[in-house]
Amino acid sequence: MPEPKAPQTIAAANGIATDPAYRAVTPPIYLSSTFAFEGFEKGGRYDYSRSANPTRDLLADTIAKLEGGVGAVITASGMAAVDLILAGLEAEDWVIAPHDCYGGTYRLLAARAAKRQFNLAVVDFADQQALAAAFAREPALIWVETPSNPLMRIVDIRAVSARARSIDAKVAVDNTFLSPALQQPLALGADFVVHSTTKYLNGHSDMVGGAVIAADKDDLQILIDWSNIAGLGGAPFDSYLTLRGIRSLFPRIERQQKTAGAIASFLQDHRFVQRVHYPGLRSHPNHDLARDQQRGFGAMLSFELAGGRREIARFVESVQVFTLAESLGGVESLVAHPATMTHVSMGAEARQAAGISDSLLRLSIGLEAEDDLLLDLDRALMAVAH
Ligand SMILES: *Cc1c(COP(=O)(O)O)cnc(C)c1O
């Protein structure tokens, strides 16, 4: 039988009905930490689950196919996935990272740079002069996060990758906000894709995990080796849950982004909202670029509430369908206040430089009925006014 090509088919059916033991339709979960040798000097494909595990491998194979890579490494968290890519750097290497990347990524890059494990240049990717100056350092690695968190800014992956190739730099793209259902960075020229599988890939907010997908076989082998050396691999049970989540990735995200579009329009017209950041809006500065390199605008958005601390507190305590919590990409809708939650570790100065104001709220749109979500937001906005 030919390999299935459509990504929807890969998501729903990769590895289905391949169990050699009992013909189980759903691939079984292998929790075993160790695997018996057939005899003296006769090890099998698996020997110890830190090095490799069948359940984790099936997840890696599925995500690699969805991203169009040669393979993937599944890690215990999204942060472990980010750190895995950094493991290959030398002390004299330069890393370029966006000034508005995920707070945890920013903290990790800054902490490792402070330990002199590499040099770090944090730049605004929209500032062409600053970007040119950073490229002039001939960096070894360029970190891209698009759409960015929480301001939903878009970086041109094709342009950055072409420029990186001319100086032999590697490009890693954090694709957590869109998932391979809506964006495939490797096809646009990137070398690595990183995921917090905690978010859309698992999609049910019941595990923490990560993945790195590579475009090149040699790069992949380095990642596999480091993951084994440092013990970064994800647990079999978490891998099983993530694979279970991926089965419904496409219908979930398609429905979630449809609702997100409606919510973005609603907020844009609301008198208690100052600004909405959603790439699907024509008013978004990178709307055309998003339409060109993405297959959809996603289900994440942020907006600035008219008012300050008091109004923010009233809003987040008034919502009833949305839940005030960190994280994103699950079936349930969440609201977060980046300045005091997801981006608190960045510090006020770096937040201000990145344009993350104290009145900014971030929404992750779930699978609830659109009308219930709109009503909830409308009620909370009205509560702010009183
Ligand atoms: C959540 C997140 C991470 C970190 O992943 P964890 O699974 O929480 O370790 C990295 N990048 C982005 C964009 C994220 O949203």
mmCIF file of C-alpha atoms and ligand atoms in Angstrom:
data_model
loop_
_atom_site.group_PDB
_atom_site.id
_atom_site.type_symbol
_atom_site.label_atom_id
_atom_site.label_comp_id
_atom_site.label_asym_id
_atom_site.label_seq_id
_atom_site.Cartn_x
_atom_site.Cartn_y
_atom_site.Cartn_z
ATOM 1 C CA MET A 1 0.000 0.000 0.000
ATOM 2 C CA PRO A 2 1.386 3.458 -0.806
ATOM 3 C CA GLU A 3 2.225 5.724 2.150
ATOM 4 C CA PRO A 4 -0.695 8.051 2.926
ATOM 5 C CA LYS A 5 0.137 11.580 1.827
ATOM 6 C CA ALA A 6 -2.618 13.875 3.027
ATOM 7 C CA PRO A 7 -1.704 15.303 6.441
ATOM 8 C CA GLN A 8 -5.242 14.741 7.745
ATOM 9 C CA THR A 9 -4.813 11.034 7.006
ATOM 10 C CA ILE A 10 -1.412 10.915 8.709
ATOM 11 C CA ALA A 11 -2.826 12.616 11.808
ATOM 12 C CA ALA A 12 -5.834 10.324 12.036
ATOM 13 C CA ALA A 13 -4.247 7.027 11.053
ATOM 14 C CA ASN A 14 -0.434 6.849 11.256
ATOM 15 C CA GLY A 15 0.384 3.537 12.986
ATOM 16 C CA ILE A 16 -3.252 2.423 13.193
ATOM 17 C CA ALA A 17 -3.781 -1.358 12.885
ATOM 18 C CA THR A 18 -0.068 -2.220 12.836
ATOM 19 C CA ASP A 19 0.108 -4.201 16.109
ATOM 20 C CA PRO A 20 1.890 -7.492 15.370
ATOM 21 C CA ALA A 21 0.925 -9.142 18.692
ATOM 22 C CA TYR A 22 -2.900 -8.939 18.803
ATOM 23 C CA ARG A 23 -3.863 -6.835 15.771
ATOM 24 C CA ALA A 24 -4.958 -4.013 18.096
ATOM 25 C CA VAL A 25 -6.336 -1.141 16.009
ATOM 26 C CA THR A 26 -5.066 1.534 18.417
ATOM 27 C CA PRO A 27 -1.287 1.166 18.829
ATOM 28 C CA PRO A 28 -0.550 -0.184 22.319
ATOM 29 C CA ILE A 29 1.410 1.788 24.890
ATOM 30 C CA TYR A 30 4.833 0.408 25.894
ATOM 31 C CA LEU A 31 5.594 1.606 29.406
ATOM 32 C CA SER A 32 8.542 -0.757 29.900
ATOM 33 C CA SER A 33 11.800 0.958 30.828
ATOM 34 C CA THR A 34 13.853 -1.971 29.534
ATOM 35 C CA PHE A 35 13.682 -4.649 26.817
ATOM 36 C CA ALA A 36 14.956 -8.241 26.951
ATOM 37 C CA PHE A 37 17.925 -9.295 24.857
ATOM 38 C CA GLU A 38 17.344 -12.310 22.619
ATOM 39 C CA GLY A 39 20.686 -13.694 23.739
ATOM 40 C CA PHE A 40 24.337 -12.822 24.326
ATOM 41 C CA GLU A 41 25.253 -9.783 22.207
ATOM 42 C CA LYS A 42 21.809 -10.006 20.600
ATOM 43 C CA GLY A 43 19.981 -6.800 21.444
ATOM 44 C CA GLY A 44 16.820 -5.872 19.550
ATOM 45 C CA ARG A 45 15.615 -2.550 18.115
ATOM 46 C CA TYR A 46 14.913 -1.403 21.699
ATOM 47 C CA ASP A 47 17.036 -1.874 24.805
ATOM 48 C CA TYR A 48 16.297 0.972 27.241
ATOM 49 C CA SER A 49 13.549 3.600 27.115
ATOM 50 C CA ARG A 50 15.788 6.642 27.702
ATOM 51 C CA SER A 51 17.462 5.832 24.375
ATOM 52 C CA ALA A 52 14.346 4.796 22.469
ATOM 53 C CA ASN A 53 10.804 3.615 23.152
ATOM 54 C CA PRO A 54 8.204 2.289 20.656
ATOM 55 C CA THR A 55 5.364 4.558 21.831
ATOM 56 C CA ARG A 56 7.584 7.646 21.743
ATOM 57 C CA ASP A 57 8.928 6.598 18.327
ATOM 58 C CA LEU A 58 5.446 6.335 16.822
ATOM 59 C CA LEU A 59 4.670 9.855 18.036
ATOM 60 C CA ALA A 60 7.991 11.110 16.623
ATOM 61 C CA ASP A 61 7.270 9.463 13.275
ATOM 62 C CA THR A 62 3.786 11.010 13.134
ATOM 63 C CA ILE A 63 4.952 14.547 13.993
ATOM 64 C CA ALA A 64 7.926 14.286 11.599
ATOM 65 C CA LYS A 65 5.575 13.312 8.756
ATOM 66 C CA LEU A 66 3.175 16.163 9.590
ATOM 67 C CA GLU A 67 6.042 18.687 9.539
ATOM 68 C CA GLY A 68 7.720 17.153 6.469
ATOM 69 C CA GLY A 69 10.977 16.405 8.328
ATOM 70 C CA VAL A 70 13.363 13.431 8.221
ATOM 71 C CA GLY A 71 12.595 12.623 11.848
ATOM 72 C CA ALA A 72 11.788 14.053 15.268
ATOM 73 C CA VAL A 73 12.877 13.827 18.871
ATOM 74 C CA ILE A 74 10.142 13.826 21.520
ATOM 75 C CA THR A 75 11.093 15.624 24.727
ATOM 76 C CA ALA A 76 9.661 15.886 28.234
ATOM 77 C CA SER A 77 8.576 19.518 27.703
ATOM 78 C CA GLY A 78 8.633 22.276 25.143
ATOM 79 C CA MET A 79 11.503 23.874 27.057
ATOM 80 C CA ALA A 80 13.508 20.628 26.856
ATOM 81 C CA ALA A 81 12.961 20.775 23.074
ATOM 82 C CA VAL A 82 14.328 24.340 22.947
ATOM 83 C CA ASP A 83 17.297 23.331 25.117
ATOM 84 C CA LEU A 84 18.005 20.292 22.933
ATOM 85 C CA ILE A 85 18.697 22.551 19.944
ATOM 86 C CA LEU A 86 20.985 24.749 22.070
ATOM 87 C CA ALA A 87 23.012 21.688 23.149
ATOM 88 C CA GLY A 88 24.940 21.701 19.866
ATOM 89 C CA LEU A 89 26.274 25.263 20.236
ATOM 90 C CA GLU A 90 29.890 26.282 20.965
ATOM 91 C CA ALA A 91 30.961 29.023 23.384
ATOM 92 C CA GLU A 92 31.960 31.412 20.562
ATOM 93 C CA ASP A 93 28.725 30.919 18.600
ATOM 94 C CA TRP A 94 26.111 33.655 18.276
ATOM 95 C CA VAL A 95 22.373 33.066 18.590
ATOM 96 C CA ILE A 96 19.836 35.590 17.281
ATOM 97 C CA ALA A 97 16.459 35.526 19.002
ATOM 98 C CA PRO A 98 13.357 37.717 18.689
ATOM 99 C CA HIS A 99 12.741 40.214 21.479
ATOM 100 C CA ASP A 100 9.127 39.083 21.809
ATOM 101 C CA CYS A 101 9.558 35.308 21.983
ATOM 102 C CA TYR A 102 7.907 33.018 24.537
ATOM 103 C CA GLY A 103 8.889 34.102 28.078
ATOM 104 C CA GLY A 104 10.358 30.707 28.976
ATOM 105 C CA THR A 105 12.458 30.618 25.805
ATOM 106 C CA TYR A 106 13.741 34.105 26.539
ATOM 107 C CA ARG A 107 14.638 33.070 30.114
ATOM 108 C CA LEU A 108 16.447 29.923 28.931
ATOM 109 C CA LEU A 109 18.436 31.732 26.208
ATOM 110 C CA ALA A 110 19.412 34.519 28.622
ATOM 111 C CA ALA A 111 20.403 32.072 31.368
ATOM 112 C CA ARG A 112 22.590 29.938 29.084
ATOM 113 C CA ALA A 113 24.172 33.039 27.524
ATOM 114 C CA ALA A 114 24.935 34.359 31.031
ATOM 115 C CA LYS A 115 26.782 31.053 31.674
ATOM 116 C CA ARG A 116 28.801 31.786 28.491
ATOM 117 C CA GLN A 117 27.482 28.732 26.661
ATOM 118 C CA PHE A 118 26.975 30.969 23.594
ATOM 119 C CA ASN A 119 26.502 34.660 22.762
ATOM 120 C CA LEU A 120 22.999 36.033 22.466
ATOM 121 C CA ALA A 121 21.672 38.903 20.367
ATOM 122 C CA VAL A 122 18.021 39.711 21.056
ATOM 123 C CA VAL A 123 16.490 41.761 18.227
ATOM 124 C CA ASP A 124 13.233 43.073 16.887
ATOM 125 C CA PHE A 125 12.843 41.073 13.666
ATOM 126 C CA ALA A 126 10.708 43.865 12.203
ATOM 127 C CA ASP A 127 13.611 46.310 12.580
ATOM 128 C CA GLN A 128 15.587 45.648 9.366
ATOM 129 C CA GLN A 129 18.639 47.598 10.535
ATOM 130 C CA ALA A 130 18.878 45.723 13.849
ATOM 131 C CA LEU A 131 18.352 42.429 12.048
ATOM 132 C CA ALA A 132 21.131 43.223 9.545
ATOM 133 C CA ALA A 133 23.498 44.094 12.398
ATOM 134 C CA ALA A 134 22.688 40.780 14.104
ATOM 135 C CA PHE A 135 23.253 38.831 10.868
ATOM 136 C CA ALA A 136 26.613 40.589 10.483
ATOM 137 C CA ARG A 137 27.810 38.604 13.533
ATOM 138 C CA GLU A 138 27.464 35.469 11.396
ATOM 139 C CA PRO A 139 25.292 33.645 13.934
ATOM 140 C CA ALA A 140 25.205 29.848 14.179
ATOM 141 C CA LEU A 141 21.512 29.759 15.067
ATOM 142 C CA ILE A 142 18.544 31.990 14.340
ATOM 143 C CA TRP A 143 15.506 31.513 16.537
ATOM 144 C CA VAL A 144 12.121 32.321 15.001
ATOM 145 C CA GLU A 145 8.733 32.298 16.651
ATOM 146 C CA THR A 146 5.820 33.056 14.375
ATOM 147 C CA PRO A 147 3.168 34.073 15.161
ATOM 148 C CA SER A 148 4.864 35.540 18.218
ATOM 149 C CA ASN A 149 3.580 35.226 21.739
ATOM 150 C CA PRO A 150 1.563 37.191 22.790
ATOM 151 C CA LEU A 151 1.481 39.939 20.121
ATOM 152 C CA MET A 152 0.890 37.659 17.110
ATOM 153 C CA ARG A 153 3.576 39.309 15.002
ATOM 154 C CA ILE A 154 4.572 37.384 11.875
ATOM 155 C CA VAL A 155 8.141 36.692 10.739
ATOM 156 C CA ASP A 156 8.856 35.859 7.090
ATOM 157 C CA ILE A 157 10.302 32.334 7.469
ATOM 158 C CA ARG A 158 11.270 32.107 3.774
ATOM 159 C CA ALA A 159 13.239 35.371 3.844
ATOM 160 C CA VAL A 160 15.027 34.629 7.140
ATOM 161 C CA SER A 161 15.907 31.087 6.019
ATOM 162 C CA ALA A 162 17.316 32.233 2.666
ATOM 163 C CA ARG A 163 19.466 34.824 4.396
ATOM 164 C CA ALA A 164 20.605 32.291 7.004
ATOM 165 C CA ARG A 165 21.618 29.792 4.322
ATOM 166 C CA SER A 166 23.935 32.362 2.737
ATOM 167 C CA ILE A 167 25.983 32.498 5.986
ATOM 168 C CA ASP A 168 25.594 28.821 6.931
ATOM 169 C CA ALA A 169 23.403 29.568 9.935
ATOM 170 C CA LYS A 170 20.683 27.172 11.112
ATOM 171 C CA VAL A 171 17.102 28.358 11.537
ATOM 172 C CA ALA A 172 14.808 26.970 14.225
ATOM 173 C CA VAL A 173 11.118 27.873 14.152
ATOM 174 C CA ASP A 174 8.838 27.497 17.177
ATOM 175 C CA ASN A 175 5.614 26.330 15.498
ATOM 176 C CA THR A 176 3.625 25.884 18.712
ATOM 177 C CA PHE A 177 1.030 28.581 17.959
ATOM 178 C CA LEU A 178 -0.135 27.131 14.635
ATOM 179 C CA SER A 179 0.838 23.432 14.595
ATOM 180 C CA PRO A 180 1.742 21.651 11.340
ATOM 181 C CA ALA A 181 -1.943 21.792 10.391
ATOM 182 C CA LEU A 182 -1.560 25.502 9.623
ATOM 183 C CA GLN A 183 2.171 26.068 8.998
ATOM 184 C CA GLN A 184 5.115 23.942 7.839
ATOM 185 C CA PRO A 185 8.359 25.879 8.443
ATOM 186 C CA LEU A 186 10.647 23.204 6.935
ATOM 187 C CA ALA A 187 8.944 23.628 3.546
ATOM 188 C CA LEU A 188 9.733 27.360 3.818
ATOM 189 C CA GLY A 189 13.449 26.662 4.336
ATOM 190 C CA ALA A 190 13.901 26.249 8.113
ATOM 191 C CA ASP A 191 16.251 23.581 9.523
ATOM 192 C CA PHE A 192 14.386 22.774 12.736
ATOM 193 C CA VAL A 193 10.834 23.013 14.006
ATOM 194 C CA VAL A 194 10.153 23.123 17.736
ATOM 195 C CA HIS A 195 6.859 22.359 19.461
ATOM 196 C CA SER A 196 5.471 22.549 22.905
ATOM 197 C CA THR A 197 3.240 19.504 22.288
ATOM 198 C CA THR A 198 1.503 20.564 25.504
ATOM 199 C CA LYS A 199 -0.484 22.959 23.318
ATOM 200 C CA TYR A 200 -2.287 22.180 20.008
ATOM 201 C CA LEU A 201 -0.710 18.808 19.218
ATOM 202 C CA ASN A 202 -1.962 17.195 22.418
ATOM 203 C CA GLY A 203 -4.783 19.698 22.620
ATOM 204 C CA HIS A 204 -6.444 18.510 25.821
ATOM 205 C CA SER A 205 -4.359 20.238 28.532
ATOM 206 C CA ASP A 206 -3.514 16.966 30.276
ATOM 207 C CA MET A 207 0.233 16.545 29.726
ATOM 208 C CA VAL A 208 3.441 18.559 29.184
ATOM 209 C CA GLY A 209 5.773 17.674 26.321
ATOM 210 C CA GLY A 210 7.845 18.877 23.402
ATOM 211 C CA ALA A 211 9.288 17.920 20.026
ATOM 212 C CA VAL A 212 12.107 18.925 17.691
ATOM 213 C CA ILE A 213 11.756 18.045 14.010
ATOM 214 C CA ALA A 214 14.791 18.194 11.725
ATOM 215 C CA ALA A 215 15.068 18.648 7.952
ATOM 216 C CA ASP A 216 18.510 17.050 7.737
ATOM 217 C CA LYS A 217 19.619 13.510 8.730
ATOM 218 C CA ASP A 218 22.930 14.584 10.327
ATOM 219 C CA ASP A 219 21.199 17.306 12.347
ATOM 220 C CA LEU A 220 18.622 14.742 13.488
ATOM 221 C CA GLN A 221 21.308 12.316 14.657
ATOM 222 C CA ILE A 222 22.920 15.007 16.812
ATOM 223 C CA LEU A 223 19.526 15.690 18.429
ATOM 224 C CA ILE A 224 18.892 11.973 19.038
ATOM 225 C CA ASP A 225 22.341 11.588 20.623
ATOM 226 C CA TRP A 226 21.964 14.617 22.901
ATOM 227 C CA SER A 227 18.477 13.587 23.978
ATOM 228 C CA ASN A 228 19.871 10.220 25.044
ATOM 229 C CA ILE A 229 23.018 11.663 26.679
ATOM 230 C CA ALA A 230 21.085 14.219 28.740
ATOM 231 C CA GLY A 231 17.935 12.113 29.217
ATOM 232 C CA LEU A 232 15.505 14.627 27.709
ATOM 233 C CA GLY A 233 13.054 12.170 26.119
ATOM 234 C CA GLY A 234 9.325 12.314 26.796
ATOM 235 C CA ALA A 235 7.527 9.633 28.807
ATOM 236 C CA PRO A 236 5.659 6.831 26.948
ATOM 237 C CA PHE A 237 2.359 7.680 28.607
ATOM 238 C CA ASP A 238 2.633 11.346 27.615
ATOM 239 C CA SER A 239 3.577 10.248 24.089
ATOM 240 C CA TYR A 240 0.466 8.079 23.984
ATOM 241 C CA LEU A 241 -1.749 10.984 25.082
ATOM 242 C CA THR A 242 -0.168 13.312 22.527
ATOM 243 C CA LEU A 243 -0.710 10.825 19.721
ATOM 244 C CA ARG A 244 -4.324 10.444 20.854
ATOM 245 C CA GLY A 245 -4.682 14.239 20.688
ATOM 246 C CA ILE A 246 -3.117 14.463 17.221
ATOM 247 C CA ARG A 247 -5.821 12.165 15.819
ATOM 248 C CA SER A 248 -8.264 15.105 15.968
ATOM 249 C CA LEU A 249 -5.766 17.961 15.363
ATOM 250 C CA PHE A 250 -7.199 19.116 12.029
ATOM 251 C CA PRO A 251 -10.908 19.327 12.900
ATOM 252 C CA ARG A 252 -10.054 20.875 16.278
ATOM 253 C CA ILE A 253 -7.895 23.685 14.979
ATOM 254 C CA GLU A 254 -10.122 24.375 11.971
ATOM 255 C CA ARG A 255 -13.111 24.888 14.237
ATOM 256 C CA GLN A 256 -11.120 26.830 16.845
ATOM 257 C CA GLN A 257 -9.744 29.292 14.300
ATOM 258 C CA LYS A 258 -13.177 29.879 12.824
ATOM 259 C CA THR A 259 -14.442 30.907 16.255
ATOM 260 C CA ALA A 260 -11.278 32.962 16.868
ATOM 261 C CA GLY A 261 -11.945 34.962 13.696
ATOM 262 C CA ALA A 262 -15.441 35.814 14.897
ATOM 263 C CA ILE A 263 -14.139 36.813 18.334
ATOM 264 C CA ALA A 264 -11.398 38.994 16.824
ATOM 265 C CA SER A 265 -13.996 40.901 14.760
ATOM 266 C CA PHE A 266 -16.263 41.276 17.772
ATOM 267 C CA LEU A 267 -13.462 42.652 19.961
ATOM 268 C CA GLN A 268 -12.200 44.963 17.223
ATOM 269 C CA ASP A 269 -15.573 46.727 17.156
ATOM 270 C CA HIS A 270 -15.995 46.885 20.937
ATOM 271 C CA ARG A 271 -15.727 50.306 22.561
ATOM 272 C CA PHE A 272 -13.912 48.974 25.667
ATOM 273 C CA VAL A 273 -11.191 47.384 23.549
ATOM 274 C CA GLN A 274 -8.298 49.514 22.366
ATOM 275 C CA ARG A 275 -6.539 47.130 19.996
ATOM 276 C CA VAL A 276 -6.809 43.565 18.753
ATOM 277 C CA HIS A 277 -3.817 41.491 17.636
ATOM 278 C CA TYR A 278 -4.993 38.762 15.262
ATOM 279 C CA PRO A 279 -3.287 38.037 11.914
ATOM 280 C CA GLY A 280 -6.643 37.282 10.316
ATOM 281 C CA LEU A 281 -7.758 40.904 10.675
ATOM 282 C CA ARG A 282 -7.059 43.137 7.695
ATOM 283 C CA SER A 283 -5.808 45.730 10.168
ATOM 284 C CA HIS A 284 -2.984 43.406 11.303
ATOM 285 C CA PRO A 285 0.354 44.768 9.979
ATOM 286 C CA ASN A 286 1.431 41.311 8.685
ATOM 287 C CA HIS A 287 -1.951 40.120 7.394
ATOM 288 C CA ASP A 288 -0.692 39.463 3.827
ATOM 289 C CA LEU A 289 2.458 37.664 4.979
ATOM 290 C CA ALA A 290 0.379 35.486 7.327
ATOM 291 C CA ARG A 291 -1.957 34.601 4.482
ATOM 292 C CA ASP A 292 1.008 33.730 2.275
ATOM 293 C CA GLN A 293 2.997 31.473 4.633
ATOM 294 C CA GLN A 294 0.198 30.025 6.798
ATOM 295 C CA ARG A 295 -2.769 27.816 5.921
ATOM 296 C CA GLY A 296 -4.946 29.686 8.388
ATOM 297 C CA PHE A 297 -4.723 32.416 11.006
ATOM 298 C CA GLY A 298 -4.942 30.153 14.053
ATOM 299 C CA ALA A 299 -6.960 30.367 17.230
ATOM 300 C CA MET A 300 -4.743 32.610 19.377
ATOM 301 C CA LEU A 301 -5.288 36.335 19.739
ATOM 302 C CA SER A 302 -4.571 39.131 22.143
ATOM 303 C CA PHE A 303 -6.149 42.496 22.817
ATOM 304 C CA GLU A 304 -5.614 45.640 24.819
ATOM 305 C CA LEU A 305 -8.352 46.516 27.216
ATOM 306 C CA ALA A 306 -9.211 50.165 27.737
ATOM 307 C CA GLY A 307 -8.065 50.792 31.320
ATOM 308 C CA GLY A 308 -5.452 49.619 33.789
ATOM 309 C CA ARG A 309 -4.886 47.082 36.547
ATOM 310 C CA ARG A 310 -8.336 47.491 38.100
ATOM 311 C CA GLU A 311 -10.120 46.929 34.789
ATOM 312 C CA ILE A 312 -7.935 43.921 33.941
ATOM 313 C CA ALA A 313 -8.708 42.359 37.332
ATOM 314 C CA ARG A 314 -12.418 42.957 36.899
ATOM 315 C CA PHE A 315 -12.415 41.457 33.404
ATOM 316 C CA VAL A 316 -10.541 38.253 34.223
ATOM 317 C CA GLU A 317 -12.667 37.708 37.321
ATOM 318 C CA SER A 318 -15.909 38.282 35.405
ATOM 319 C CA VAL A 319 -15.485 35.691 32.660
ATOM 320 C CA GLN A 320 -17.323 32.431 33.247
ATOM 321 C CA VAL A 321 -16.769 30.363 30.103
ATOM 322 C CA PHE A 322 -13.137 31.447 29.697
ATOM 323 C CA THR A 323 -10.779 30.287 32.457
ATOM 324 C CA LEU A 324 -7.964 32.441 33.805
ATOM 325 C CA ALA A 325 -4.937 30.196 33.264
ATOM 326 C CA GLU A 326 -1.591 29.909 31.483
ATOM 327 C CA SER A 327 -1.091 27.640 28.478
ATOM 328 C CA LEU A 328 -3.080 27.435 25.244
ATOM 329 C CA GLY A 329 -4.203 25.176 22.444
ATOM 330 C CA GLY A 330 -6.613 23.039 24.438
ATOM 331 C CA VAL A 331 -10.286 22.305 23.825
ATOM 332 C CA GLU A 332 -11.206 24.796 26.571
ATOM 333 C CA SER A 333 -10.935 28.565 26.138
ATOM 334 C CA LEU A 334 -8.401 30.351 28.313
ATOM 335 C CA VAL A 335 -7.560 33.952 29.111
ATOM 336 C CA ALA A 336 -4.115 34.999 30.353
ATOM 337 C CA HIS A 337 -2.589 38.289 31.444
ATOM 338 C CA PRO A 338 0.963 38.118 29.995
ATOM 339 C CA ALA A 339 2.458 40.889 32.180
ATOM 340 C CA THR A 340 1.692 39.019 35.418
ATOM 341 C CA MET A 341 1.569 35.442 34.119
ATOM 342 C CA THR A 342 3.290 34.017 31.020
ATOM 343 C CA HIS A 343 5.765 36.873 30.539
ATOM 344 C CA VAL A 344 6.468 37.893 34.133
ATOM 345 C CA SER A 345 9.997 36.375 34.057
ATOM 346 C CA MET A 346 10.934 38.723 31.184
ATOM 347 C CA GLY A 347 10.962 41.737 33.482
ATOM 348 C CA ALA A 348 9.150 45.053 32.959
ATOM 349 C CA GLU A 349 11.893 46.605 30.826
ATOM 350 C CA ALA A 350 12.107 43.760 28.290
ATOM 351 C CA ARG A 351 8.294 43.588 28.179
ATOM 352 C CA GLN A 352 8.065 47.260 27.406
ATOM 353 C CA ALA A 353 10.712 46.960 24.674
ATOM 354 C CA ALA A 354 8.697 44.105 23.162
ATOM 355 C CA GLY A 355 5.474 46.122 23.270
ATOM 356 C CA ILE A 356 3.739 43.877 25.820
ATOM 357 C CA SER A 357 1.643 46.371 27.769
ATOM 358 C CA ASP A 358 0.065 45.864 31.193
ATOM 359 C CA SER A 359 -3.404 46.083 29.643
ATOM 360 C CA LEU A 360 -2.795 43.233 27.200
ATOM 361 C CA LEU A 361 -4.852 40.043 27.521
ATOM 362 C CA ARG A 362 -4.273 36.842 25.560
ATOM 363 C CA LEU A 363 -7.023 34.454 24.510
ATOM 364 C CA SER A 364 -6.767 30.820 23.492
ATOM 365 C CA ILE A 365 -10.003 29.852 21.763
ATOM 366 C CA GLY A 366 -11.358 26.379 22.446
ATOM 367 C CA LEU A 367 -14.227 24.306 21.146
ATOM 368 C CA GLU A 368 -17.132 25.854 23.061
ATOM 369 C CA ALA A 369 -20.045 27.313 21.100
ATOM 370 C CA GLU A 370 -19.110 30.636 19.493
ATOM 371 C CA ASP A 371 -22.195 32.375 20.942
ATOM 372 C CA ASP A 372 -21.346 31.319 24.500
ATOM 373 C CA LEU A 373 -17.825 32.707 24.139
ATOM 374 C CA LEU A 374 -19.009 35.999 22.600
ATOM 375 C CA LEU A 375 -21.615 36.456 25.313
ATOM 376 C CA ASP A 376 -19.040 35.727 28.017
ATOM 377 C CA LEU A 377 -16.637 38.344 26.618
ATOM 378 C CA ASP A 378 -19.395 40.897 26.184
ATOM 379 C CA ARG A 379 -20.572 40.430 29.770
ATOM 380 C CA ALA A 380 -17.029 40.706 31.161
ATOM 381 C CA LEU A 381 -16.394 43.884 29.128
ATOM 382 C CA MET A 382 -19.610 45.380 30.459
ATOM 383 C CA ALA A 383 -18.533 44.496 34.012
ATOM 384 C CA VAL A 384 -15.313 46.461 33.419
ATOM 385 C CA ALA A 385 -17.330 49.565 32.636
ATOM 386 C CA HIS A 386 -19.197 49.442 35.941
HETATM 387 C C1 LIG B 1 4.377 26.702 26.059
HETATM 388 C C2 LIG B 1 5.388 27.161 25.061
HETATM 389 C C3 LIG B 1 6.723 26.743 25.133
HETATM 390 C C4 LIG B 1 7.258 25.897 26.275
HETATM 391 O O1 LIG B 1 6.687 24.621 26.311
HETATM 392 P P1 LIG B 1 6.432 23.779 27.657
HETATM 393 O O2 LIG B 1 5.760 22.553 27.139
HETATM 394 O O3 LIG B 1 5.592 24.605 28.562
HETATM 395 O O4 LIG B 1 7.779 23.496 28.259
HETATM 396 C C5 LIG B 1 7.584 27.162 24.131
HETATM 397 N N1 LIG B 1 7.155 27.961 23.119
HETATM 398 C C6 LIG B 1 5.881 28.381 23.033
HETATM 399 C C7 LIG B 1 5.477 29.271 21.907
HETATM 400 C C8 LIG B 1 4.957 28.003 24.004
HETATM 401 O O5 LIG B 1 3.696 28.446 23.916
#
